[in-house]
Tab-separated table of C-alpha atoms and ligand atoms in Angstrom:
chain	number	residue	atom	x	y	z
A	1	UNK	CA	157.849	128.966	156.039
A	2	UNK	CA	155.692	130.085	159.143
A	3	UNK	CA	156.678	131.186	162.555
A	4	UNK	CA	154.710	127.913	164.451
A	5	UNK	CA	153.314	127.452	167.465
A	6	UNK	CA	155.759	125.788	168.741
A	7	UNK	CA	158.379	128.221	168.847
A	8	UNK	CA	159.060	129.528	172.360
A	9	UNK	CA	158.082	132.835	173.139
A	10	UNK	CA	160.762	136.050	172.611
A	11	UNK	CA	162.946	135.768	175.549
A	12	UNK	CA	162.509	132.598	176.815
A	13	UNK	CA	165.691	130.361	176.647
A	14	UNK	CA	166.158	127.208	174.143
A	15	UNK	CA	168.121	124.604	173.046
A	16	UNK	CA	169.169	123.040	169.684
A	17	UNK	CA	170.466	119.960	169.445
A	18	UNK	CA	172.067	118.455	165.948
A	19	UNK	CA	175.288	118.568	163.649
A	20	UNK	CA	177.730	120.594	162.006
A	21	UNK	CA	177.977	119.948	157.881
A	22	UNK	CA	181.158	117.875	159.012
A	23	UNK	CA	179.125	115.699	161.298
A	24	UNK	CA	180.332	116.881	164.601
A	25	UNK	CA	177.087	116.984	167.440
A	26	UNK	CA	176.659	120.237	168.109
A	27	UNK	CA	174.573	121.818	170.787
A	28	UNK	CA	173.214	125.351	170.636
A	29	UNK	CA	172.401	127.235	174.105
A	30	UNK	CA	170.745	130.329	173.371
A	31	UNK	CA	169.712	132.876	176.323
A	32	UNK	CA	167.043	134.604	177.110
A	33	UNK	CA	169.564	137.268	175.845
A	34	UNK	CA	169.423	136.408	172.540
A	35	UNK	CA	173.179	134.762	172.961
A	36	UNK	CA	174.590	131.180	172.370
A	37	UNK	CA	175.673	130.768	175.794
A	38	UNK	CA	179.138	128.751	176.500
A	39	UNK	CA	176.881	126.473	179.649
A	40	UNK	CA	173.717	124.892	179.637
A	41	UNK	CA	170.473	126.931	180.222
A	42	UNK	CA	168.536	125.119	183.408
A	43	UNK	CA	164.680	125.184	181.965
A	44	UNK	CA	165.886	125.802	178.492
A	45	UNK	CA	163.258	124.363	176.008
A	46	UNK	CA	164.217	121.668	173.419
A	47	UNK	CA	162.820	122.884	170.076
A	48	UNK	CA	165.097	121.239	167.386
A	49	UNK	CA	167.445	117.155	167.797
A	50	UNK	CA	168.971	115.960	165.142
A	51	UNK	CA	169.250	118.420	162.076
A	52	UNK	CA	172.116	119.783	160.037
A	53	UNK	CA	172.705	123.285	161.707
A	54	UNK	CA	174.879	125.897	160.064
A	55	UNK	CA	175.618	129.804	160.670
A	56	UNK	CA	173.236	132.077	159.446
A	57	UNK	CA	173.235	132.118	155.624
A	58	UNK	CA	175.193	135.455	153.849
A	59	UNK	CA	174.178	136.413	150.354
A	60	UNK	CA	177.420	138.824	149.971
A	61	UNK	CA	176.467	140.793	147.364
A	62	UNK	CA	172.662	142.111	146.985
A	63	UNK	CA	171.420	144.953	146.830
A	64	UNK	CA	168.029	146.185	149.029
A	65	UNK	CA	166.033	148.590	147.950
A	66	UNK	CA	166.350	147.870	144.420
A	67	UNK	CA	163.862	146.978	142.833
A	68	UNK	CA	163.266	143.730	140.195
A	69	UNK	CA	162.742	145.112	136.863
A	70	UNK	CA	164.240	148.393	137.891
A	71	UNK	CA	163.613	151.403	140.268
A	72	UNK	CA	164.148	152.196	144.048
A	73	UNK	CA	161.688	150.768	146.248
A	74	UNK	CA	160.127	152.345	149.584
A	75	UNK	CA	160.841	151.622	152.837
A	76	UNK	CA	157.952	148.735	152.710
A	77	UNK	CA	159.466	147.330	149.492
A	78	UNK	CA	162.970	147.042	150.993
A	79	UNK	CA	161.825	146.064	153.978
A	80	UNK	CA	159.703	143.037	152.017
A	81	UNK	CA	162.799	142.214	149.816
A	82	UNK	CA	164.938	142.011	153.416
A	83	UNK	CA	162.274	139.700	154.595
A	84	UNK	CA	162.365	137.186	151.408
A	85	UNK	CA	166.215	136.779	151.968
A	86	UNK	CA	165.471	136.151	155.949
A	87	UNK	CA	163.476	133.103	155.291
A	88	UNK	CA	165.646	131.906	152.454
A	89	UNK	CA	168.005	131.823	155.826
A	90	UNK	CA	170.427	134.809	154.657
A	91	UNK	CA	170.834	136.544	158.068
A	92	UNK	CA	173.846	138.646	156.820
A	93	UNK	CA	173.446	141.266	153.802
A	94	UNK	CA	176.424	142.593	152.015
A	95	UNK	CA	174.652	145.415	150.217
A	96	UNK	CA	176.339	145.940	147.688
A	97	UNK	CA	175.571	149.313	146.387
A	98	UNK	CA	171.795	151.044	147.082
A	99	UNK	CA	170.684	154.469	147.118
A	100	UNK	CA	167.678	153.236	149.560
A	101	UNK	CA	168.101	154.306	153.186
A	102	UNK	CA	167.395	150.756	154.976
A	103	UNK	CA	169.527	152.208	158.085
A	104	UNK	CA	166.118	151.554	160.123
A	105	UNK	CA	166.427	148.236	159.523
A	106	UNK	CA	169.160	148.655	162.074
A	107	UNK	CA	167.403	148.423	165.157
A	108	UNK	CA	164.514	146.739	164.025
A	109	UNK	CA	165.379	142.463	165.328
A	110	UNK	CA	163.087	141.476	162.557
A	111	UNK	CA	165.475	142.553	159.940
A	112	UNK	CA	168.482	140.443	159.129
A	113	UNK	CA	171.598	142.067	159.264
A	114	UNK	CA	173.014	144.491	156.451
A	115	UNK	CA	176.637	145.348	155.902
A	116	UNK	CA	176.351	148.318	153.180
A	117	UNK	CA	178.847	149.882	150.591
A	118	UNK	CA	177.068	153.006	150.366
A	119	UNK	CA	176.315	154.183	146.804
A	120	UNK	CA	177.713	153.088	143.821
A	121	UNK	CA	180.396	155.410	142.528
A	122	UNK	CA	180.544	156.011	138.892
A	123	UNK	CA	181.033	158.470	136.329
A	124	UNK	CA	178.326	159.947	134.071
A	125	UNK	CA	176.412	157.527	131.635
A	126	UNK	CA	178.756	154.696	132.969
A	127	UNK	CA	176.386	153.183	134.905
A	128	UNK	CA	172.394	152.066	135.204
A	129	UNK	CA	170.845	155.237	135.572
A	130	UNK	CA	169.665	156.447	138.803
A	131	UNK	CA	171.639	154.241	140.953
A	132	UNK	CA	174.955	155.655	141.444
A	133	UNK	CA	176.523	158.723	143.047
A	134	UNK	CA	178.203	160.141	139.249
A	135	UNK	CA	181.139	162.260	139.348
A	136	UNK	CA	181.547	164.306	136.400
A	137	UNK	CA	185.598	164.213	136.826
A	138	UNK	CA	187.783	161.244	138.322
A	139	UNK	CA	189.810	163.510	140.460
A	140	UNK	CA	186.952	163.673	142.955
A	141	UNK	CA	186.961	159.535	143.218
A	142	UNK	CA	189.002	160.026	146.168
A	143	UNK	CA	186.864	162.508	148.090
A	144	UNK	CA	183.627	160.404	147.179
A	145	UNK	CA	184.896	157.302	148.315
A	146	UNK	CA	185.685	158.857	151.764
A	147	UNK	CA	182.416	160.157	152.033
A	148	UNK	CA	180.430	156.565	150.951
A	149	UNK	CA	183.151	154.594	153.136
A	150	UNK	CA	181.716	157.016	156.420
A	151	UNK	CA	178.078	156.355	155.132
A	152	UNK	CA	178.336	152.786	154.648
A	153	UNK	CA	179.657	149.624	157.185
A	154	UNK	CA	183.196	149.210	156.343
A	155	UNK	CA	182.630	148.765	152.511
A	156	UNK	CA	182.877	151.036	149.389
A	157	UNK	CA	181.439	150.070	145.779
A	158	UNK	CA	183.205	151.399	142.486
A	159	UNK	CA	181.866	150.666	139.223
A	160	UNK	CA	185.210	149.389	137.747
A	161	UNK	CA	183.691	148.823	133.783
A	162	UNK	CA	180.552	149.581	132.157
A	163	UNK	CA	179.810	149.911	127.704
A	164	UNK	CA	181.336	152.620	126.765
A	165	UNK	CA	179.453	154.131	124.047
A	166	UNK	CA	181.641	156.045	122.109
A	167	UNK	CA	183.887	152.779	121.879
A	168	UNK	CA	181.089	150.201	121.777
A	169	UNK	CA	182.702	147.929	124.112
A	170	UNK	CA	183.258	147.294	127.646
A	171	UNK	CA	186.064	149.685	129.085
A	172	UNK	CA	187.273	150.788	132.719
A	173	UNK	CA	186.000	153.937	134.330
A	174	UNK	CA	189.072	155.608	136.311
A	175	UNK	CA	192.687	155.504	135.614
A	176	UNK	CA	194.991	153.211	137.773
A	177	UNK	CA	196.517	156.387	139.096
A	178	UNK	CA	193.065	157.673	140.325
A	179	UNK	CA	192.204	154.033	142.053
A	180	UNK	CA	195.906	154.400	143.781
A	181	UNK	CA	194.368	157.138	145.696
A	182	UNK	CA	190.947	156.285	146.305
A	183	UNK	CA	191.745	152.869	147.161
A	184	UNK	CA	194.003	154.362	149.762
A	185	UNK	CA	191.724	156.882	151.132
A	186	UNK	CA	189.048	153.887	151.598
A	187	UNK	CA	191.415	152.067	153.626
A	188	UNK	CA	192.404	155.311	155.813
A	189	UNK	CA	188.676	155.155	156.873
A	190	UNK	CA	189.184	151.561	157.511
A	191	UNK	CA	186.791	150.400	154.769
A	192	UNK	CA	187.580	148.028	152.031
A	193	UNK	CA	186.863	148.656	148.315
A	194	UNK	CA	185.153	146.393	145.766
A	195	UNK	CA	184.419	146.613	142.408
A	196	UNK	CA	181.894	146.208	139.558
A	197	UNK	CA	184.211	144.365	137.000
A	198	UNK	CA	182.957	142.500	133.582
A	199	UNK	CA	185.768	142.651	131.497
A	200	UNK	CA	189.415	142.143	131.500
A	201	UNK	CA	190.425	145.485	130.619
A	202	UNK	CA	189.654	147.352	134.314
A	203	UNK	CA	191.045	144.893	136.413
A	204	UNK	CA	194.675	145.430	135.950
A	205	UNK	CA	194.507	149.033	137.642
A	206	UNK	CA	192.333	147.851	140.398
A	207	UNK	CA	194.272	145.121	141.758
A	208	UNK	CA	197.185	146.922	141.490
A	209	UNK	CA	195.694	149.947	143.375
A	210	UNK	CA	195.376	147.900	146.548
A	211	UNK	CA	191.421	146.317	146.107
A	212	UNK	CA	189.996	144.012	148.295
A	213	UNK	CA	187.151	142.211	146.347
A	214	UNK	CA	186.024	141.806	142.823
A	215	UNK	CA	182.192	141.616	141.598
A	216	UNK	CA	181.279	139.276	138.961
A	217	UNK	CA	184.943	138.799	137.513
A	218	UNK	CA	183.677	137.203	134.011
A	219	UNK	CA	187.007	139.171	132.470
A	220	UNK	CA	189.658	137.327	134.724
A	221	UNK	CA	192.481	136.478	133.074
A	222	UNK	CA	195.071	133.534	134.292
A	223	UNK	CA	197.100	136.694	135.316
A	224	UNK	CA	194.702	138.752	137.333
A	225	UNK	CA	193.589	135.385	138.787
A	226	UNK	CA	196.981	134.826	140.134
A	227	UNK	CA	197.363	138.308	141.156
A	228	UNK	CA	193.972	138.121	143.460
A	229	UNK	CA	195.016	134.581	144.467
A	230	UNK	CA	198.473	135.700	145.939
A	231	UNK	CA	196.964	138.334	147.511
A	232	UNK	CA	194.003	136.757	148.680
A	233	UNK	CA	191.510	138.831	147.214
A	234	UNK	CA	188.014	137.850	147.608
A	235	UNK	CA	185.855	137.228	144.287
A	236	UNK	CA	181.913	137.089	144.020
A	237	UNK	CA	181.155	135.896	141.110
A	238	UNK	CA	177.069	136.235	141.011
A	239	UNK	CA	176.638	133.595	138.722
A	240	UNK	CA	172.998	133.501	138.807
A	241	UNK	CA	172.945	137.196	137.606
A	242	UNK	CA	175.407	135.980	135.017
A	243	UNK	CA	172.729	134.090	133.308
A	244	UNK	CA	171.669	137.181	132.500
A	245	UNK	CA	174.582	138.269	129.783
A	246	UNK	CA	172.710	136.896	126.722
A	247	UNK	CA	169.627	138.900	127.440
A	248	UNK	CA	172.076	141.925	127.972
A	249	UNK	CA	173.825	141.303	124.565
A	250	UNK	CA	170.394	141.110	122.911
A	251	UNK	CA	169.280	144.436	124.145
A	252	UNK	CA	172.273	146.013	123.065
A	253	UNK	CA	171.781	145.648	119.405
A	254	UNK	CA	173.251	148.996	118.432
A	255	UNK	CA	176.720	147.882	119.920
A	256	UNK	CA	177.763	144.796	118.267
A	257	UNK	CA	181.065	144.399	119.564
A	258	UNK	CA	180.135	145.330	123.271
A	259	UNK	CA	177.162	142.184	122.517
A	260	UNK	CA	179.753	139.728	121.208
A	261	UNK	CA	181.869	140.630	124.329
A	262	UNK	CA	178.824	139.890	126.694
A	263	UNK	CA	178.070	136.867	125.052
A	264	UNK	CA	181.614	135.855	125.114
A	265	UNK	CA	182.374	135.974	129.022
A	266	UNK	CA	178.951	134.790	129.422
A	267	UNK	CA	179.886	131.402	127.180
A	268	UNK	CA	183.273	131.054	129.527
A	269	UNK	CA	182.144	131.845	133.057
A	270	UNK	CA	182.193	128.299	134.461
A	271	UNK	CA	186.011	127.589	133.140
A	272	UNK	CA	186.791	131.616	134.373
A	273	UNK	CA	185.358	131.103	137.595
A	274	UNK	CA	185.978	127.616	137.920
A	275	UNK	CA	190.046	128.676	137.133
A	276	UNK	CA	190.116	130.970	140.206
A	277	UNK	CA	188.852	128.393	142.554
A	278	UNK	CA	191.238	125.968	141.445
A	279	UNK	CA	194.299	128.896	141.797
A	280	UNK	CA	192.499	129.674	145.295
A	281	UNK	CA	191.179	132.793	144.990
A	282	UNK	CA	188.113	133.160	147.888
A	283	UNK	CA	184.995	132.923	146.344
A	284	UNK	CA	181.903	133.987	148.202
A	285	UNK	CA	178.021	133.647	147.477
A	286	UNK	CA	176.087	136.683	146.298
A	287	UNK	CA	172.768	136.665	144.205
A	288	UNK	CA	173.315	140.250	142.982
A	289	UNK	CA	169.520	140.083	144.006
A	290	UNK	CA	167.671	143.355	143.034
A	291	UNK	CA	167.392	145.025	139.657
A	292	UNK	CA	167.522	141.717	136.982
A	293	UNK	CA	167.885	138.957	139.689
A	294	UNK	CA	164.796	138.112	142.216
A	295	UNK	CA	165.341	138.351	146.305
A	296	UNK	CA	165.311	135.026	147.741
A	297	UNK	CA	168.032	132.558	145.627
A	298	UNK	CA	170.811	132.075	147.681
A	299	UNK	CA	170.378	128.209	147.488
A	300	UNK	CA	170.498	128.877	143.749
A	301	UNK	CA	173.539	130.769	143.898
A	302	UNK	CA	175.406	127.463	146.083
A	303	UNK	CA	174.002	125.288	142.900
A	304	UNK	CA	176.309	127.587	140.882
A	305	UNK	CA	178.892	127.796	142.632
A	306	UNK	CA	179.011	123.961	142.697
A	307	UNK	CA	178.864	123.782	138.918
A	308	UNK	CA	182.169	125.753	138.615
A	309	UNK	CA	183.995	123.374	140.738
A	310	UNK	CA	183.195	124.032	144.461
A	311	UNK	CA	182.333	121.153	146.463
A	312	UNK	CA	179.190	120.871	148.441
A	313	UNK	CA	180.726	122.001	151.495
A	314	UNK	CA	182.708	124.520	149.617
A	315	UNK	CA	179.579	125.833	148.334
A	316	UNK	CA	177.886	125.946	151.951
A	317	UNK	CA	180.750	127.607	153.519
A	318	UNK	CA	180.619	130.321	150.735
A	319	UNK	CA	177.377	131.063	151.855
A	320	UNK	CA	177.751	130.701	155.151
A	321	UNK	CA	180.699	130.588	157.902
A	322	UNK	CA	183.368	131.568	155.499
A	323	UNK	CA	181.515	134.822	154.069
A	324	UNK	CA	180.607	135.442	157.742
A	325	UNK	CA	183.846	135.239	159.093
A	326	UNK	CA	185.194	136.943	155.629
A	327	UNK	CA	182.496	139.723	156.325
A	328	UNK	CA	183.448	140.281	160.818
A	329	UNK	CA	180.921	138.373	161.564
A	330	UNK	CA	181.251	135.048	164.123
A	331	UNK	CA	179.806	131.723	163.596
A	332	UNK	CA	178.047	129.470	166.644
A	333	UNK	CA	180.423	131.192	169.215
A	334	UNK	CA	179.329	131.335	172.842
A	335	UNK	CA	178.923	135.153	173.685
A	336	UNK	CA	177.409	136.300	170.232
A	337	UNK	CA	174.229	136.498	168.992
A	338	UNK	CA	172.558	133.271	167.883
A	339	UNK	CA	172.060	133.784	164.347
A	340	UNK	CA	171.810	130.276	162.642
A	341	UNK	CA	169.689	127.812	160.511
A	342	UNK	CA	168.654	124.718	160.415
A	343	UNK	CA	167.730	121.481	157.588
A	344	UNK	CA	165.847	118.696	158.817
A	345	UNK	CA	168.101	117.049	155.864
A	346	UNK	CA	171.508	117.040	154.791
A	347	UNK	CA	171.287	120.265	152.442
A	348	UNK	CA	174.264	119.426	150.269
A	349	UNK	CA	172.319	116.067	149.110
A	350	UNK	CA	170.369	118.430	147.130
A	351	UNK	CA	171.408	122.367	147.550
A	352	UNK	CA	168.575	123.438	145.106
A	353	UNK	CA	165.696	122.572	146.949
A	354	UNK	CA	167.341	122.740	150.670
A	355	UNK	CA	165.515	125.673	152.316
A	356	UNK	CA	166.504	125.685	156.322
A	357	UNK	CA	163.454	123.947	158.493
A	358	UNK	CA	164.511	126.942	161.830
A	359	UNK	CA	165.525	129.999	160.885
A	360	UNK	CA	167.114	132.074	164.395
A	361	UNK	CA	167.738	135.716	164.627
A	362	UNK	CA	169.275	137.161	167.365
A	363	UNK	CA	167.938	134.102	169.770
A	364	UNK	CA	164.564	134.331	168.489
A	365	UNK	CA	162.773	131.960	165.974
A	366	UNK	CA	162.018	133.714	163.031
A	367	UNK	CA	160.779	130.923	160.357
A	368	UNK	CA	159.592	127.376	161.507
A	369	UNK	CA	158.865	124.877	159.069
A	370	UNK	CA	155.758	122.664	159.690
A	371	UNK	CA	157.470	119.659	160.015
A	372	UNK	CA	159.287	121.095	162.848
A	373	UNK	CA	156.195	123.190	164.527
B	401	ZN	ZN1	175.165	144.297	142.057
């Protein structure tokens, strides 16, 4: 997708006229502000009728400035991997864990919005190398987290399990008394905690200790999925990372049991998954883009997420209003910033090829299909 020549220029007010995903018309005043406004804009340019408009896309856990096939990219490279998601239509970033400094990205309106954890926490060897702050003792978990929940947007990152190699297997970092008091000292600096969690074993400890989100989740059991449903704790499954397990287990030849583990949750996902959407547990969309998963596959991600039970609209709103609202952010509300898409077609008739036709970022057009220039 191409900025056209028809898109008005930076400032200038404009109007989109179309329909929510539930049919309702919807029009979109947006100022020369860069705001929906509640009242129509006299002189305000017509530059979309008739197409299926929906809050800016969120892919709610990536990472940016990690790069595919491993290392940390530049400023360029993170900048180029922030772009790729922006015309996908992802407008909203949970990063989920990134030693790259993007905070320039900040003030630059070409740059979709990021909400980061920080760093990954982890201890030593428990993690992919290079990525994570490592402790060399849990009793500084609680410290750390204070320090990544001030450098980071309201979120902190543990890694909750990781192979183990003196047991061979998948096995939990901290102890649940640790998590007790680094969950709390997150939430004294009013950020919420999420965690890296394949297994079954970790999860116990962290819901108890008071977490807000889970990553991946392949290990929930029918009791930590009603422990995270009654408590509404938010799950992001990845799935299209997921599909990475067997390649995982096949590198890991030296650990057979850790392989057969990998292989295991990898077989089960869609009935794992698929059980905590049926017990209500929140699921949101997130590619896990950067390291073994490619920028750019949030519509992917909604296929998933409807092949573990979500309906179409489920799927959109995973990826869209419910992760925004989920995540602070509003949705098509008079007085914010006009951050929204738009498909010439109704994208739920076929999520995997729907890729928006306008893409708007803070009032301005940012990606203009052809048909639409
Ligand atoms: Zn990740």
């Amino acid at each position: 997708m191409t900025a056209g020549s028809g898109a008005p220029e930076i400032g200038e007010p404009f109007v989109v006229r179309g329909k929510t995903l539930d049919g309702e018309p919807v029009e979109l005043w947006v100022g020369s502000d860069g705001m929906f406004s509640s009242e129509p804009i006299p002189g305000a340019e017509t530059i979309s009728v008739g197409g299926w408009v929906l809050p800016g896309l969120v892919d709610a856990h990536c990472h940016v400035g990690i790069r595919y096939g491993g290392g940390i990219e530049d400023v360029a490279g993170a900048r180029a991997q922030a772009v790729v998601e922006r015309d996908a239509g992802v407008l909203l970033l949970r990063d989920a864990g990134s030693p790259a400094d993007t905070r320039s990205f900040d003030d630059d309106p070409e740059m979709p919005r990021i909400v980061r954890a920080g760093r990954h926490i982890a201890l030593p060897k428990r993690y992919i190398r290079g990525l994570p702050v490592e402790l060399d003792d849990e009793t500084r978990l609680p410290a750390e987290v204070a320090r990544q929940a001030r450098a980071g947007d309201g979120w902190v990152k543990l890694v909750g399990d990781w192979i183990d190699r003196g047991t061979g297997d998948l096995a939990p970092l901290w102890s649940d008394a640790i998590l007790v008091d680094a969950i709390a000292a997150a939430h004294r600096e009013g950020a919420r905690v999420t965690a890296h969690v394949f297994g079954e074993d970790a999860l116990p400890g962290l819901l108890a200790a008071g977490i807000d989100c889970i990553e991946h989740g392949t290990g929930l059991t029918d009791d930590t999925i009603a422990t995270m449903a009654a408590g509404g704790i938010a799950l992001v499954p990845t799935l299209v990372n997921i599909e990475n397990f067997p390649e995982i287990a096949d590198s890991a030849t030296r650990f057979p049991v850790y392989a057969a583990h990998m292989r295991d949750l990898h077989a089960r996902v869609a009935d794992t998954i698929g059980a905590a959407h049926e017990a209500g547990v929140p699921i949101y969309a997130g590619t896990d883009a950067g390291g073994h998963v490619r920028h750019g596959r949030i519509a992917d991600e909604i296929v998933a997420l409807g092949r573990v039970g979500l309906d179409p609209t489920e799927a959109f709103a995973a990826a869209s209003w419910a992760a925004r609202t989920w995540l602070g952010h509003p949705s098509l509300e008079p007085g914010t910033p006009a951050d929204f898409v738009v498909y010439t077609d109704d994208p739920r008739r076929d999520p995997a090829a729907a890729s928006p036709d306008l893409v708007v970022l803070r009032g301005a057009v940012v990606g203009r299909s052809p048909a639409l220039a």
